[in-house]
XYZ file of C-alpha atoms in Angstrom:
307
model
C 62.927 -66.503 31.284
C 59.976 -65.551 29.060
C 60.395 -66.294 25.198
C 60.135 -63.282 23.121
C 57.223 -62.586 21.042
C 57.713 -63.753 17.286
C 57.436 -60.812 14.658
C 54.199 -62.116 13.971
C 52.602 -62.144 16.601
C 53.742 -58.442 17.170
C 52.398 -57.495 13.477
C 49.114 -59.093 14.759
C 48.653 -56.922 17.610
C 49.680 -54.039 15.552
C 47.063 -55.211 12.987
C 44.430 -55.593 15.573
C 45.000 -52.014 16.641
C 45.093 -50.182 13.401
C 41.451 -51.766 12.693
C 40.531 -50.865 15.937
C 41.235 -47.206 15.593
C 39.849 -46.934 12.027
C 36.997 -48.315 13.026
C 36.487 -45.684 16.435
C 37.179 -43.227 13.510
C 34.559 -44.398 11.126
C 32.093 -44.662 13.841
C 32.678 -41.096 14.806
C 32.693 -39.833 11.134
C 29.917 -41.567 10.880
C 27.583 -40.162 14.319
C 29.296 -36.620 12.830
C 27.822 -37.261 9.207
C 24.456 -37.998 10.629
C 24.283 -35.327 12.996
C 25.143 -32.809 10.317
C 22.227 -34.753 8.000
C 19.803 -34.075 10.993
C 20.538 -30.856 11.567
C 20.618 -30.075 7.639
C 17.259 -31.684 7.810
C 16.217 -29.077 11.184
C 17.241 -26.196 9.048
C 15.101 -27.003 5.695
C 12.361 -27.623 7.970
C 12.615 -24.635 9.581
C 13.824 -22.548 7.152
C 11.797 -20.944 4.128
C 12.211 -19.256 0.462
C 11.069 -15.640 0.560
C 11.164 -12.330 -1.619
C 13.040 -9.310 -0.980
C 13.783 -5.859 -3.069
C 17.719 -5.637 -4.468
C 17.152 -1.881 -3.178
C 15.762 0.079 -1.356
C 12.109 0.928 -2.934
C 10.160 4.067 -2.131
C 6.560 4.758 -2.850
C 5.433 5.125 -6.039
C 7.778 2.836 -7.892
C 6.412 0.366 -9.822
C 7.998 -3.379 -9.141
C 9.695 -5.192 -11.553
C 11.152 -8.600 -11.931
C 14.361 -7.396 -12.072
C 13.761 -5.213 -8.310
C 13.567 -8.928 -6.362
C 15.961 -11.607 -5.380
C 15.048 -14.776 -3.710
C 16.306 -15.085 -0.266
C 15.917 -17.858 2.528
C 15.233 -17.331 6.180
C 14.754 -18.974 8.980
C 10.537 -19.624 9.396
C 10.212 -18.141 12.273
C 11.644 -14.683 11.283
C 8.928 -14.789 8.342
C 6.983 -11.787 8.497
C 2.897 -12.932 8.938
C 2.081 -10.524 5.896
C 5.316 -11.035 3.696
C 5.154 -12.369 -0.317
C 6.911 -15.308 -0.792
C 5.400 -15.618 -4.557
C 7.540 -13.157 -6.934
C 4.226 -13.357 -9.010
C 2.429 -11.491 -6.789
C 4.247 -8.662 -6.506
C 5.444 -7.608 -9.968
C 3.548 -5.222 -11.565
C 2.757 -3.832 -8.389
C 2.942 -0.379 -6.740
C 4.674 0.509 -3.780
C 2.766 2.339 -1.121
C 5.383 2.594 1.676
C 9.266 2.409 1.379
C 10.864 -1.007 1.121
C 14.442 -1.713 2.803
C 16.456 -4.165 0.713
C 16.725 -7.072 3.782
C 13.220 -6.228 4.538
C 10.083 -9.062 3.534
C 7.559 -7.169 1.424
C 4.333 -6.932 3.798
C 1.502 -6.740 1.201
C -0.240 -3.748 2.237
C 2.599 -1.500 1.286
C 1.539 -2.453 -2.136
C -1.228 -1.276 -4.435
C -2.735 -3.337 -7.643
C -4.028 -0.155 -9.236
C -3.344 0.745 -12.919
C -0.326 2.494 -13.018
C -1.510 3.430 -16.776
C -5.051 4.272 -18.494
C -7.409 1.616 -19.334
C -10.013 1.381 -21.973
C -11.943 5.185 -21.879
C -9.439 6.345 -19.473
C -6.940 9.193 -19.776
C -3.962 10.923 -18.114
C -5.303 14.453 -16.582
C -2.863 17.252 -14.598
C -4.265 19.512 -12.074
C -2.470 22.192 -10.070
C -1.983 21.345 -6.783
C 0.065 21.868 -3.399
C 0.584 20.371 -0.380
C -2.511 21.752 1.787
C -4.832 20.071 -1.044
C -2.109 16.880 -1.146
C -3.498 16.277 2.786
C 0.569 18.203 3.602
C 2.101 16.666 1.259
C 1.581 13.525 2.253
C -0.262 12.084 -1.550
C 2.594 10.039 -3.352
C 2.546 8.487 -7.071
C 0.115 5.175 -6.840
C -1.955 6.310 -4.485
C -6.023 6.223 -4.386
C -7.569 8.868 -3.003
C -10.944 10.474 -2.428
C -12.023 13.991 -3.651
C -13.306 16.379 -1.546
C -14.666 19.652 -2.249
C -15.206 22.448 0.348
C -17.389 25.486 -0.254
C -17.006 29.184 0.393
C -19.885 28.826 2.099
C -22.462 26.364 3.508
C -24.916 24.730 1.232
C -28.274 24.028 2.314
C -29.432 20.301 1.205
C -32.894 18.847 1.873
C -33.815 15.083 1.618
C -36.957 13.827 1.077
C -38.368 13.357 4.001
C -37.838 17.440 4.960
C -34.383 17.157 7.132
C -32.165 19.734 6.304
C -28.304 19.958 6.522
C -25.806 22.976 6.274
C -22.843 21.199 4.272
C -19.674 22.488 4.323
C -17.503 20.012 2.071
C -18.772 16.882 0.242
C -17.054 13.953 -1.716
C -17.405 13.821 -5.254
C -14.397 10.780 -5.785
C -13.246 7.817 -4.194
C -10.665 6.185 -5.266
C -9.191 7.976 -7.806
C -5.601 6.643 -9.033
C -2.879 9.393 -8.578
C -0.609 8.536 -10.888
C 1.947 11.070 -10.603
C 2.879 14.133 -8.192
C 5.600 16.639 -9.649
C 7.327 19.312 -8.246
C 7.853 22.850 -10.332
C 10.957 21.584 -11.449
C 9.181 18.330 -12.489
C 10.387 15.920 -10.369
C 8.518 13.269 -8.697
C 7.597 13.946 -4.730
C 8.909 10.818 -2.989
C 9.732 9.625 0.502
C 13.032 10.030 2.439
C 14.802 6.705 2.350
C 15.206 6.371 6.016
C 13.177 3.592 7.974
C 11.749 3.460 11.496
C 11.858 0.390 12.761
C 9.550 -2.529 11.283
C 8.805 -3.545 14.976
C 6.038 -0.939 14.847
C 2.952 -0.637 13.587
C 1.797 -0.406 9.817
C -0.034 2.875 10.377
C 2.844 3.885 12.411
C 5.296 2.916 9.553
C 3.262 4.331 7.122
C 2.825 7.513 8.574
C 6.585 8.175 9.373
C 7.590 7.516 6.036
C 4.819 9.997 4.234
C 5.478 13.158 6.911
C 9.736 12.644 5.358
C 8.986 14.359 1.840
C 11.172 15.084 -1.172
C 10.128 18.174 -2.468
C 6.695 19.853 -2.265
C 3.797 19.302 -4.585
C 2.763 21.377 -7.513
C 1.177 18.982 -9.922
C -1.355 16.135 -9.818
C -1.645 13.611 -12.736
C -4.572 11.427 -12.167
C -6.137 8.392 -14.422
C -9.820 9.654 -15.087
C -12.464 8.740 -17.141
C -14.906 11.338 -18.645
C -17.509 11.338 -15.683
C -14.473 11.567 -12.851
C -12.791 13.821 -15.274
C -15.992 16.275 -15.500
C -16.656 15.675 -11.395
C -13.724 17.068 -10.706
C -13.525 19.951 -12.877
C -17.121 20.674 -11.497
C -15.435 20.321 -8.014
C -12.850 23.087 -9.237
C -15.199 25.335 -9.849
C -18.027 24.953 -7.197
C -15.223 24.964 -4.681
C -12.105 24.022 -2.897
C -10.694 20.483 -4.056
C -9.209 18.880 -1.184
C -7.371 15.302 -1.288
C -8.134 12.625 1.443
C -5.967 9.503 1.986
C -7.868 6.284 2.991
C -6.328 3.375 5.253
C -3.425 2.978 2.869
C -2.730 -0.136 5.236
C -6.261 -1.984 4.210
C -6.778 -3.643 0.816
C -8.692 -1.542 -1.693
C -10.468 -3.825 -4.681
C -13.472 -1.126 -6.378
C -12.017 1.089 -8.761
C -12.499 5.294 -9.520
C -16.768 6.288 -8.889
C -18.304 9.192 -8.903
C -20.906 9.481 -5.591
C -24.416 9.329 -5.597
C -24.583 12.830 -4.194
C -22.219 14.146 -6.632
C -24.769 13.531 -9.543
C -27.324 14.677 -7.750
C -25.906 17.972 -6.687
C -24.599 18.061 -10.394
C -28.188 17.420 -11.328
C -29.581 20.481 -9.259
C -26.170 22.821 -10.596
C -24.991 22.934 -7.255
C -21.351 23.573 -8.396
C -22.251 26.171 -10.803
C -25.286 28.555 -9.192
C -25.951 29.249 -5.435
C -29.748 27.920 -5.078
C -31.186 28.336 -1.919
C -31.461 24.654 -1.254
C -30.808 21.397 -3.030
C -33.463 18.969 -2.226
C -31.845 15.385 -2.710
C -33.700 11.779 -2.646
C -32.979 9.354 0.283
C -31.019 9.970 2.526
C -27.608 11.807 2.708
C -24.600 9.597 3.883
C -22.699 11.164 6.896
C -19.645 9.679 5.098
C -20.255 12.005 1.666
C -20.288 15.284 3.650
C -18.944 17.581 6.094
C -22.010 19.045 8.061
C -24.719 18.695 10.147
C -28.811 18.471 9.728
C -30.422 21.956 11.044
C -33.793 20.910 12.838
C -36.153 23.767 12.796
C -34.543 25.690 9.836
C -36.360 26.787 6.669
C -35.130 28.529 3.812
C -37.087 31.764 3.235
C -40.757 31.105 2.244
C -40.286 32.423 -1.398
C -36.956 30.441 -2.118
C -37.903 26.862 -3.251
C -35.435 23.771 -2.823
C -33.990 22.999 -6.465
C -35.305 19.249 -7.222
C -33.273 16.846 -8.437
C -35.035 15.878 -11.922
């Protein structure tokens, strides 16, 4: 017959298995607290600080600090063109609606002035949505100034070409720095988003054909020789509105053309001569015509030289 165990050795083995079990158990807390450290350490390498809008922002609105929130994402939903900075996008001007969960891609913003500068004013012109290329021109925007004649104009360079011209530039990138409706309120985008899988043109170009209300006046930021361009343009002409890739980057300022001054030079916008004769040459990009081998003006009609 076997002699029973003592109570000792019975509150040994029970010993011997409680420090067995708490150690399995702080062996497995332990692989579970490093596994969550590794994985913690995954995420933050994979994962990234980023800027979003509170709201939804539509074109025109300038950005303030208050309009952005700090948000982290996973890198490899990071958007190639996004902000991450807040600094560089206050003070800013939105070009193309904004969705609140959305990364702000920098070329739906514009660093223009959103108010005058030394010698530069506020101006208003009446306008609607033909001349506002249909009512696509929003607050922010910079735009080039077209204007197009009743009829051709005859131009001759230098060197004897001559071109009927239908429409020439006078601006580029003048700031637009408002566009009202009659009732005074400002022409903005439908809030509505396609999908930011497409393109930025595409994007761009669904969001500007949605308008709020239809254009009736144009406040730009002019100095005096824009300012006197375009009320020469009013009056030789038709002013017509053209957008540029809103999509590309845009550094020079407001200018007047070359072959504005020169055509201002020769009254072009205020008298019909029978031909302006301009030095160099004439930029295709500065005019809407074409060069007329073999015509003359009448013998006794002389081109008006620029001086």
């Amino acid at each position: 017959m076997m002699p029973l165990a003592s109570g000792k050795e019975e509150r040994m083995r029970y010993r011997t298995w409680v420090f067995g079990l708490t150690g399995c158990l702080l062996m497995a807390g332990s692989v579970y607290g490093f596994v969550l450290f590794m994985k913690r350490a995954e995420w933050k390498l994979n994962a990234m600080e980023t800027v979003m809008p509170v709201r939804m922002l539509q074109s025109g609105e300038v950005i303030q600090t208050s309009m952005l929130r700090k948000v982290v994402i996973a890198t490899a939903a990071h958007h190639t063109e996004g902000l991450t900075d807040p600094k560089e996008v206050v003070g800013k001007t939105v070009v193309a609606p904004i969705a609140s969960n959305e990364e702000i891609a920098a070329w739906k913003l514009s660093d223009g002035p959103s108010v005058p500068l030394k010698g530069e004013r506020y101006f208003s012109f009446k306008t609607d949505a033909v001349a506002n290329v249909n009512n696509m021109v929003r607050r922010g925007d910079r735009v080039d100034v077209w204007v197009e004649f009743a009829a051709p104009k005859p131009l001759q360079t230098t060197d004897g070409t001559l071109w009927s011209v239908g429409a020439v530039k006078i601006i580029e990138g003048l700031t637009v720095s408002a566009v009202k409706t009659a009732e005074g309120a400002e022409v903005s985008d439908t809030g509505a988003l396609e999908a930011v899988v497409q393109s930025n043109r595409t994007q761009l170009h669904n969001a500007r054909s949605k308008p709020l209300g239809k254009p009736e006046l144009n406040t730009y930021i002019m100095n005096d020789e824009i300012y006197d361009a375009y009320v020469l343009g009013t009056i030789g002409g038709t002013i017509k509105l053209a957008l540029p890739d809103l999509t590309a980057a845009h550094d020079a300022g407001a200018r007047v053309t070359g072959l504005f001054r020169e055509l201002k030079a020769a009254d072009a916008f205020t008298k019909t001569p029978n031909a302006v004769s301009v030095r160099g040459e004439i930029k295709r990009s500065e005019v809407s015509g074409q060069e007329l081998p073999g015509w003359s003006a009448a013998p006794e009609a002389k081109a008006t030289e620029v001086k």
